[in-house]
Coordinates of C-alpha atoms (C1' of nucleotides) in Angstrom, one line a residue:
Chain E
M170 CA 0.0 0.0 0.0
G171 CA 1.5 3.3 1.2
G172 CA 4.9 3.9 2.6
M173 CA 5.8 1.6 5.5
A174 CA 9.5 1.9 4.8
L175 CA 12.1 0.1 6.8
G176 CA 11.9 0.9 10.5
K177 CA 8.6 2.7 10.1
D178 CA 6.5 -0.2 11.3
Y179 CA 6.4 -2.0 14.6
A180 CA 6.9 -5.4 13.1
T181 CA 6.5 -7.7 16.1
Q182 CA 3.5 -6.0 17.5
E183 CA 0.1 -7.6 17.4
C184 CA -1.8 -4.6 18.6
S185 CA -4.3 -2.1 17.3
I186 CA -2.4 0.7 19.0
A187 CA 0.8 -0.2 17.1
R188 CA -1.1 -0.4 13.8
A189 CA -2.5 3.0 14.4
L190 CA 0.9 4.4 15.3
E191 CA 2.3 3.1 12.0
I192 CA -0.1 5.4 10.2
V193 CA -0.3 8.5 12.5
G194 CA 2.7 8.0 14.8
E195 CA 5.3 9.8 12.8
R196 CA 6.6 13.2 13.7
W197 CA 4.2 16.0 12.6
T198 CA 1.4 13.7 11.4
L199 CA -1.0 14.1 14.3
L200 CA -0.5 17.9 14.2
V201 CA -1.4 17.9 10.5
V202 CA -4.6 16.0 11.4
R203 CA -5.3 18.4 14.2
D204 CA -5.1 21.3 11.9
A205 CA -7.3 19.6 9.3
L206 CA -9.9 19.1 12.0
Y207 CA -9.6 22.8 12.9
G208 CA -10.5 23.6 9.3
V209 CA -7.1 24.1 7.7
R210 CA -7.1 22.8 4.1
R211 CA -4.4 24.5 2.1
Y212 CA -0.8 23.6 1.7
N213 CA 0.4 27.1 2.6
D214 CA -1.9 27.3 5.6
F215 CA -0.5 24.1 7.1
L216 CA 3.0 25.4 6.3
V217 CA 2.8 28.7 8.1
H218 CA 0.7 27.4 11.0
L219 CA 2.9 24.4 11.7
G220 CA 6.3 25.7 10.8
I221 CA 7.0 22.4 9.2
P222 CA 9.7 21.8 6.5
R223 CA 8.0 21.8 3.1
A224 CA 9.3 18.4 2.1
V225 CA 8.0 16.8 5.3
L226 CA 4.6 18.5 4.8
A227 CA 4.3 17.2 1.3
A228 CA 5.3 13.7 2.4
R229 CA 2.7 13.7 5.3
L230 CA -0.1 15.0 3.1
Q231 CA 0.6 12.3 0.6
A232 CA 0.7 9.6 3.2
L233 CA -2.5 10.8 4.9
T234 CA -4.2 10.9 1.5
A235 CA -3.0 7.4 0.7
E236 CA -4.4 6.1 4.0
G237 CA -7.8 7.8 3.4
I238 CA -7.5 10.2 6.3
L239 CA -7.3 13.3 4.0
E240 CA -8.8 13.7 0.6
K241 CA -7.1 15.8 -2.1
R242 CA -9.6 17.8 -4.0
R243 CA -9.3 20.5 -6.7
Y244 CA -10.9 23.7 -5.5
Q245 CA -10.1 25.8 -8.6
Q246 CA -9.3 24.9 -12.2
S247 CA -7.6 27.8 -13.7
P248 CA -4.5 28.0 -11.9
P249 CA -4.9 24.4 -10.7
R250 CA -5.1 24.4 -6.9
D251 CA -5.7 21.6 -4.5
E252 CA -6.9 21.4 -0.9
Y253 CA -6.8 18.6 1.6
V254 CA -10.0 17.8 3.4
V255 CA -10.5 15.4 6.3
T256 CA -12.5 12.2 5.6
D257 CA -14.7 10.4 8.1
R258 CA -11.7 8.2 8.9
G259 CA -9.7 11.3 9.7
A260 CA -12.5 12.8 11.8
A261 CA -12.6 9.6 13.8
L262 CA -9.2 10.6 15.2
W263 CA -10.8 13.4 17.2
P264 CA -11.3 11.4 20.4
T265 CA -7.6 10.5 20.3
L266 CA -6.5 14.1 19.8
R267 CA -9.0 15.3 22.5
A268 CA -7.6 12.8 25.0
L269 CA -4.0 13.7 24.2
G270 CA -4.7 17.5 24.4
R271 CA -6.4 17.0 27.7
W272 CA -3.5 15.0 29.1
G273 CA -1.2 17.7 28.0
R274 CA -3.0 20.4 29.7
E275 CA -3.7 18.5 33.0
H276 CA -0.3 16.9 33.4
L277 CA 2.1 19.4 31.9
G278 CA 0.8 22.3 33.9
E279 CA -0.5 24.6 31.2
E280 CA -3.2 27.1 31.1
Q281 CA -6.1 26.2 29.0
L282 CA -5.3 27.2 25.4
R283 CA -8.5 26.1 23.7
V284 CA -12.0 25.2 25.0
F285 CA -14.2 22.7 23.3
R286 CA -17.9 22.6 23.9
H287 CA -21.0 20.7 22.8
V288 CA -22.5 23.3 20.4
S289 CA -26.1 22.4 21.3
C290 CA -25.8 22.8 25.1
G291 CA -22.6 24.7 25.6
T292 CA -21.1 22.2 28.0
E293 CA -17.4 21.7 28.0
L294 CA -16.3 18.3 26.6
G295 CA -14.9 15.4 28.8
S296 CA -11.6 13.5 28.3
Y297 CA -12.7 11.5 25.4
G298 CA -14.8 14.2 23.7
E299 CA -18.1 13.2 25.2
C300 CA -20.6 15.6 26.6
P301 CA -21.1 15.1 30.3
H302 CA -24.4 16.9 30.3
C303 CA -26.1 15.1 27.4
A304 CA -24.2 11.8 28.2
T305 CA -23.5 11.2 24.5
V306 CA -20.4 11.2 22.3
V307 CA -20.5 14.5 20.5
P308 CA -20.1 14.3 16.7
V309 CA -17.0 16.1 15.6
A310 CA -19.1 18.6 13.6
D311 CA -21.0 19.6 16.7
V312 CA -17.9 20.5 18.6
L313 CA -17.4 24.3 19.2
M314 CA -13.8 25.5 19.6
E315 CA -13.1 28.7 21.4
P316 CA -9.8 30.3 22.5
G317 CA -8.9 29.6 26.1
P318 CA -7.4 32.1 28.6
G319 CA -3.9 31.0 28.0
L320 CA -3.9 31.6 24.2
D321 CA -1.9 34.5 22.7
P322 CA -4.5 37.0 21.6
E323 CA -2.3 38.6 19.0
P324 CA -0.5 35.7 17.1
A325 CA 1.8 36.5 14.3
D326 CA 0.5 34.3 11.5
P327 CA -2.8 34.7 9.8
V328 CA -3.9 31.1 10.3
S329 CA -3.5 31.4 14.1
R330 CA -5.4 34.6 13.9
A331 CA -8.3 33.1 11.9
L332 CA -8.4 30.3 14.5
L333 CA -9.1 32.8 17.3
T334 CA -12.8 33.2 16.4
P335 CA -15.1 30.6 17.9
R336 CA -15.8 28.0 15.3
R337 CA -17.0 24.5 14.7
L338 CA -14.5 21.8 14.0
L339 CA -14.3 20.8 10.3
Q340 CA -15.6 24.1 9.2
P341 CA -13.3 25.3 6.4
L342 CA -10.9 28.1 7.4
E343 CA -11.1 31.4 5.5
T344 CA -7.6 32.9 5.2
P345 CA -7.2 36.5 4.5
S346 CA -4.0 35.4 2.7
A347 CA -2.9 39.1 2.2
Chain A
M43 CA 15.4 19.1 32.0
G44 CA 15.5 15.9 30.0
G45 CA 16.1 15.7 26.3
M46 CA 14.3 18.2 24.1
A47 CA 17.2 18.3 21.6
L48 CA 17.0 20.3 18.4
G49 CA 14.0 19.3 16.3
K50 CA 12.4 17.3 19.0
D51 CA 10.0 20.0 20.0
Y52 CA 7.3 21.7 18.0
A53 CA 8.6 25.2 18.7
T54 CA 6.0 27.4 17.1
Q55 CA 3.0 25.5 18.4
E56 CA 0.9 26.9 21.2
C57 CA -1.1 23.8 21.8
S58 CA -1.6 21.2 24.4
I59 CA -1.6 18.4 21.8
A60 CA 1.8 19.6 20.6
R61 CA 3.2 19.8 24.2
A62 CA 2.0 16.3 24.8
L63 CA 3.6 15.0 21.6
E64 CA 6.9 16.5 22.6
I65 CA 6.8 14.1 25.6
V66 CA 5.1 10.9 24.2
G67 CA 5.3 11.5 20.5
E68 CA 8.6 9.9 19.7
R69 CA 8.9 6.5 18.1
W70 CA 8.3 3.6 20.6
T71 CA 7.3 5.9 23.5
L72 CA 3.5 5.2 23.5
L73 CA 4.1 1.5 23.1
V74 CA 6.3 1.5 26.2
V75 CA 3.5 3.3 28.1
R76 CA 1.0 0.8 26.8
D77 CA 3.1 -2.1 28.0
A78 CA 3.6 -0.4 31.4
L79 CA -0.2 -0.1 31.7
Y80 CA -0.5 -3.8 30.8
G81 CA 1.7 -4.5 33.8
V82 CA 5.2 -4.8 32.2
R83 CA 7.8 -3.4 34.5
R84 CA 11.2 -4.9 33.8
Y85 CA 13.8 -3.8 31.2
N86 CA 14.0 -7.3 29.7
D87 CA 10.3 -7.8 29.5
F88 CA 9.9 -4.5 27.5
L89 CA 12.8 -5.6 25.4
V90 CA 11.5 -9.0 24.3
H91 CA 7.9 -7.8 24.0
L92 CA 8.5 -4.7 22.0
G93 CA 11.5 -5.9 19.9
I94 CA 13.0 -2.4 20.5
P95 CA 16.7 -1.7 20.2
R96 CA 18.3 -1.7 23.7
A97 CA 19.7 1.8 23.4
V98 CA 16.3 3.2 22.4
L99 CA 14.6 1.5 25.2
A100 CA 17.1 2.8 27.7
A101 CA 16.6 6.3 26.3
R102 CA 12.8 6.1 26.5
L103 CA 12.7 4.7 30.0
Q104 CA 14.9 7.5 31.2
A105 CA 12.9 10.2 29.4
L106 CA 9.6 8.8 30.7
T107 CA 11.0 8.6 34.2
A108 CA 12.3 12.2 33.9
E109 CA 8.8 13.3 32.9
G110 CA 7.2 11.5 35.8
I111 CA 5.3 9.0 33.7
L112 CA 7.2 6.1 35.0
E113 CA 9.0 5.6 38.3
K114 CA 12.2 3.7 38.6
R115 CA 12.2 1.6 41.8
R116 CA 14.6 -1.0 43.2
Y117 CA 12.8 -4.3 43.7
Q118 CA 15.8 -6.3 45.0
Q119 CA 19.0 -5.2 46.6
S120 CA 21.4 -8.0 46.2
P121 CA 22.0 -8.1 42.6
P122 CA 20.7 -4.5 42.3
R123 CA 17.6 -4.7 40.1
D124 CA 15.2 -1.9 39.1
E125 CA 11.8 -1.9 37.6
Y126 CA 9.7 0.8 36.0
V127 CA 6.2 1.4 37.3
V128 CA 3.6 3.7 35.8
T129 CA 2.7 6.8 37.9
D130 CA -0.7 8.5 38.0
R131 CA 0.4 10.8 35.3
G132 CA 1.3 7.7 33.2
A133 CA -2.0 6.0 33.9
A134 CA -3.8 9.2 32.8
L135 CA -2.6 8.3 29.3
W136 CA -5.1 5.4 29.2
P137 CA -7.9 7.4 27.5
T138 CA -5.5 8.4 24.7
L139 CA -4.3 4.8 24.2
R140 CA -7.8 3.5 24.3
A141 CA -9.0 6.0 21.7
L142 CA -6.0 5.2 19.5
G143 CA -6.5 1.5 19.7
R144 CA -10.1 1.8 19.0
W145 CA -9.4 3.9 15.9
G146 CA -6.8 1.3 14.8
R147 CA -9.3 -1.5 15.0
E148 CA -12.3 0.3 13.4
H149 CA -10.4 2.0 10.6
L150 CA -7.6 -0.4 9.7
G151 CA -9.9 -3.4 9.4
E152 CA -8.6 -5.6 12.1
E153 CA -10.1 -8.3 14.1
Q154 CA -10.4 -7.5 17.8
L155 CA -7.1 -8.3 19.4
R156 CA -7.9 -7.4 23.0
V157 CA -11.2 -6.9 24.9
F158 CA -11.5 -4.4 27.8
R159 CA -14.3 -4.8 30.3
H160 CA -15.4 -3.1 33.5
V161 CA -14.2 -5.5 36.1
S162 CA -17.2 -5.1 38.5
C163 CA -19.9 -5.8 36.0
G164 CA -18.2 -7.5 33.0
T165 CA -19.6 -5.1 30.5
E166 CA -17.3 -4.3 27.5
L167 CA -16.1 -0.7 27.5
G168 CA -17.6 1.8 25.1
S169 CA -15.9 4.0 22.6
Y170 CA -14.5 6.3 25.1
G171 CA -13.6 4.0 27.9
E172 CA -16.8 4.3 29.8
C173 CA -19.0 1.5 31.1
P174 CA -22.3 1.6 29.2
H175 CA -24.0 -0.5 32.0
C176 CA -22.8 1.5 35.0
A177 CA -22.8 4.8 33.1
T178 CA -19.4 5.9 34.5
V179 CA -15.9 6.4 33.2
V180 CA -14.0 3.3 34.4
P181 CA -10.8 4.0 36.4
V182 CA -7.8 2.4 34.8
A183 CA -7.3 -0.1 37.7
D184 CA -10.9 -1.4 37.2
V185 CA -10.3 -2.3 33.6
L186 CA -10.1 -6.0 32.8
M187 CA -8.1 -7.0 29.7
E188 CA -8.8 -10.2 27.9
P189 CA -7.5 -11.7 24.7
G190 CA -9.8 -11.1 21.7
P191 CA -10.6 -13.5 18.9
G192 CA -7.9 -12.1 16.6
L193 CA -5.0 -12.6 19.0
D194 CA -2.4 -15.4 18.3
P195 CA -3.1 -18.0 21.0
E196 CA 0.5 -19.4 21.0
P197 CA 2.8 -16.4 20.9
A198 CA 6.6 -16.9 20.9
D199 CA 7.8 -14.7 23.7
P200 CA 7.0 -15.3 27.4
V201 CA 5.6 -11.8 27.9
S202 CA 3.0 -12.1 25.2
R203 CA 2.1 -15.5 26.7
A204 CA 1.7 -14.0 30.2
L205 CA -0.5 -11.3 28.7
L206 CA -3.0 -13.9 27.4
T207 CA -4.6 -14.6 30.8
P208 CA -7.3 -12.1 31.7
R209 CA -5.9 -9.5 34.0
R210 CA -6.5 -6.0 35.3
L211 CA -4.5 -3.1 33.9
L212 CA -1.6 -1.9 36.1
Q213 CA -1.4 -5.3 37.7
P214 CA 2.3 -6.3 37.7
L215 CA 3.2 -9.0 35.2
E216 CA 4.7 -12.3 36.5
T217 CA 7.2 -13.5 34.0
P218 CA 8.3 -17.2 34.1
S219 CA 11.7 -15.9 32.8
A220 CA 12.9 -19.4 32.2
Chain F
dA126 C1' 8.6 41.1 -19.9
dC127 C1' 8.3 40.8 -15.1
dC128 C1' 6.6 39.7 -10.7
dA129 C1' 3.5 37.3 -7.4
dT130 C1' 1.0 33.2 -5.8
dT131 C1' 0.5 28.3 -4.8
dG132 C1' 2.2 23.9 -4.4
dA133 C1' 5.5 21.6 -4.6
dT134 C1' 10.9 19.0 -5.4
dT135 C1' 16.0 18.8 -4.8
dC136 C1' 19.9 18.8 -2.0
dG137 C1' 23.6 19.0 1.6
dT138 C1' 23.8 18.9 6.6
dT139 C1' 22.4 17.4 10.9
dC140 C1' 19.9 14.3 14.0
dA141 C1' 17.8 9.8 15.4
dT142 C1' 17.2 4.8 15.0
dT143 C1' 19.1 0.4 14.4
dG144 C1' 21.5 -3.9 15.6
dA145 C1' 25.6 -5.9 17.0
dA146 C1' 29.1 -6.0 20.3
dC147 C1' 30.7 -5.0 24.6
dC148 C1' 30.5 -3.8 29.8
dT149 C1' 29.2 -4.3 34.9
dA150 C1' 27.5 -6.3 39.0
dT151 C1' 26.1 -10.3 41.1
dG152 C1' 25.1 -15.1 42.2
dA153 C1' 25.2 -20.2 41.2
dG154 C1' 27.7 -24.4 40.1
dG155 C1' 31.8 -27.2 40.0
Chain M
dC148 C1' 38.9 -19.9 42.2
dC149 C1' 37.1 -20.1 37.6
dT150 C1' 33.4 -20.0 34.6
dC151 C1' 28.8 -19.3 33.2
dA152 C1' 24.3 -17.1 33.4
dT153 C1' 21.2 -13.1 34.3
dA154 C1' 19.6 -8.3 34.4
dG155 C1' 20.4 -3.9 33.0
dG156 C1' 22.6 -1.3 30.6
dT157 C1' 26.6 1.6 27.2
dT158 C1' 29.2 2.2 22.8
dC159 C1' 29.7 2.3 18.0
dA160 C1' 29.3 2.4 12.8
dA161 C1' 25.9 2.4 9.3
dT162 C1' 21.5 3.8 7.7
dG163 C1' 17.4 6.5 7.4
dA164 C1' 14.7 10.6 8.4
dA165 C1' 14.2 15.6 9.3
dC166 C1' 15.7 20.3 8.5
dG167 C1' 15.9 24.6 5.9
dA168 C1' 17.4 26.9 1.9
dA169 C1' 17.2 27.1 -2.9
dT170 C1' 14.9 26.0 -7.0
dC171 C1' 11.0 24.7 -10.1
dA172 C1' 6.4 24.8 -12.5
dA173 C1' 2.0 26.6 -13.8
dT174 C1' -0.7 30.4 -14.0
dG175 C1' -2.4 35.2 -13.7
dG176 C1' -1.8 40.1 -13.1
dT177 C1' 0.4 44.6 -14.6

DNA sequence: ACCATTGATTCGTTCATTGAACCTATGAGG
DNA sequence: CCTCATAGGTTCAATGAACGAATCAATGGT
């Protein structure tokens, strides 16, 4: 199938976690998926927001597309331009990212950088992305993201600035790009 | 503090997920934590179960200890021998690993390799590690792990064999070691 | 003709991973 | 006392991946 070059797979492991990490466990990969869930779709937006080397970004986008986590789609013909959109399989990584982010905040002693709420009731999400109030798993598209108290209110790059306004996950990001 | 050498951190990222990945995002690290949650504690048991290079294992154990995810403790004096035990901070990574494993099984088309149940009622855990019957999030120590239908019933190494018997998470693994 | 934008590829340097070999401390057996 | 076995590592050369700067390609605007 895709890459799976030497040393990239956990050969001896008979484990779903290991299989998952073979796909999304490389450096930068989960941050690309995170940005995609936040609504980032364009090569240049990933680039400036992540501060990732261009070659690595190209490799990750290709690998994620090959694995069906992102989908490459042409959004304009006349200078041919492509964007990368999360698929259902990619959106299904939300609970993992939510759990990881929550662990990071609770155990690395940070201020809250982003707040995630159930859009229909306003309740803040639990560790796995569930709504404690409604006692249901919140679909990714119904998650509202707001800036938390610890987040820089005047970030340098336009993508970070666009991500300051409260927005639903998956909602495509509009970049001023000027 | 510990490592954080050049290129190991996601410098521009103001994000709890990125902070978390700086600690547990390197190759092998989450599998070491997984094994620790399964009850593996000894250098040699990690080694044979993971098939990890010795130098990398030593580096990861040291880093995880420095970050307070594992605790190094002497379990016998006379030939001085140490074991690595998960701390609360390490156990708090369970939701992340649970979410990742679930994604791996559901989206990479695998048979179920391990089954996790609420020990007090026997109900299989839901998508986000909760008990559907008791309607609570199950503490890590109350999770019962059993082999699933897809798991090899006659594995080669003694650690995998010891992990075949139903057991609670965190419960120390007894290795026949002969 | 020239410059700007978007989405990349190429390339030399640096860093991390790998696997084999070696080292240390101790105890057991002969 | 000598040797082997065990547990827990360290050292090293070779390979692979990441980094960042430079370049390229297609198009459109002025």
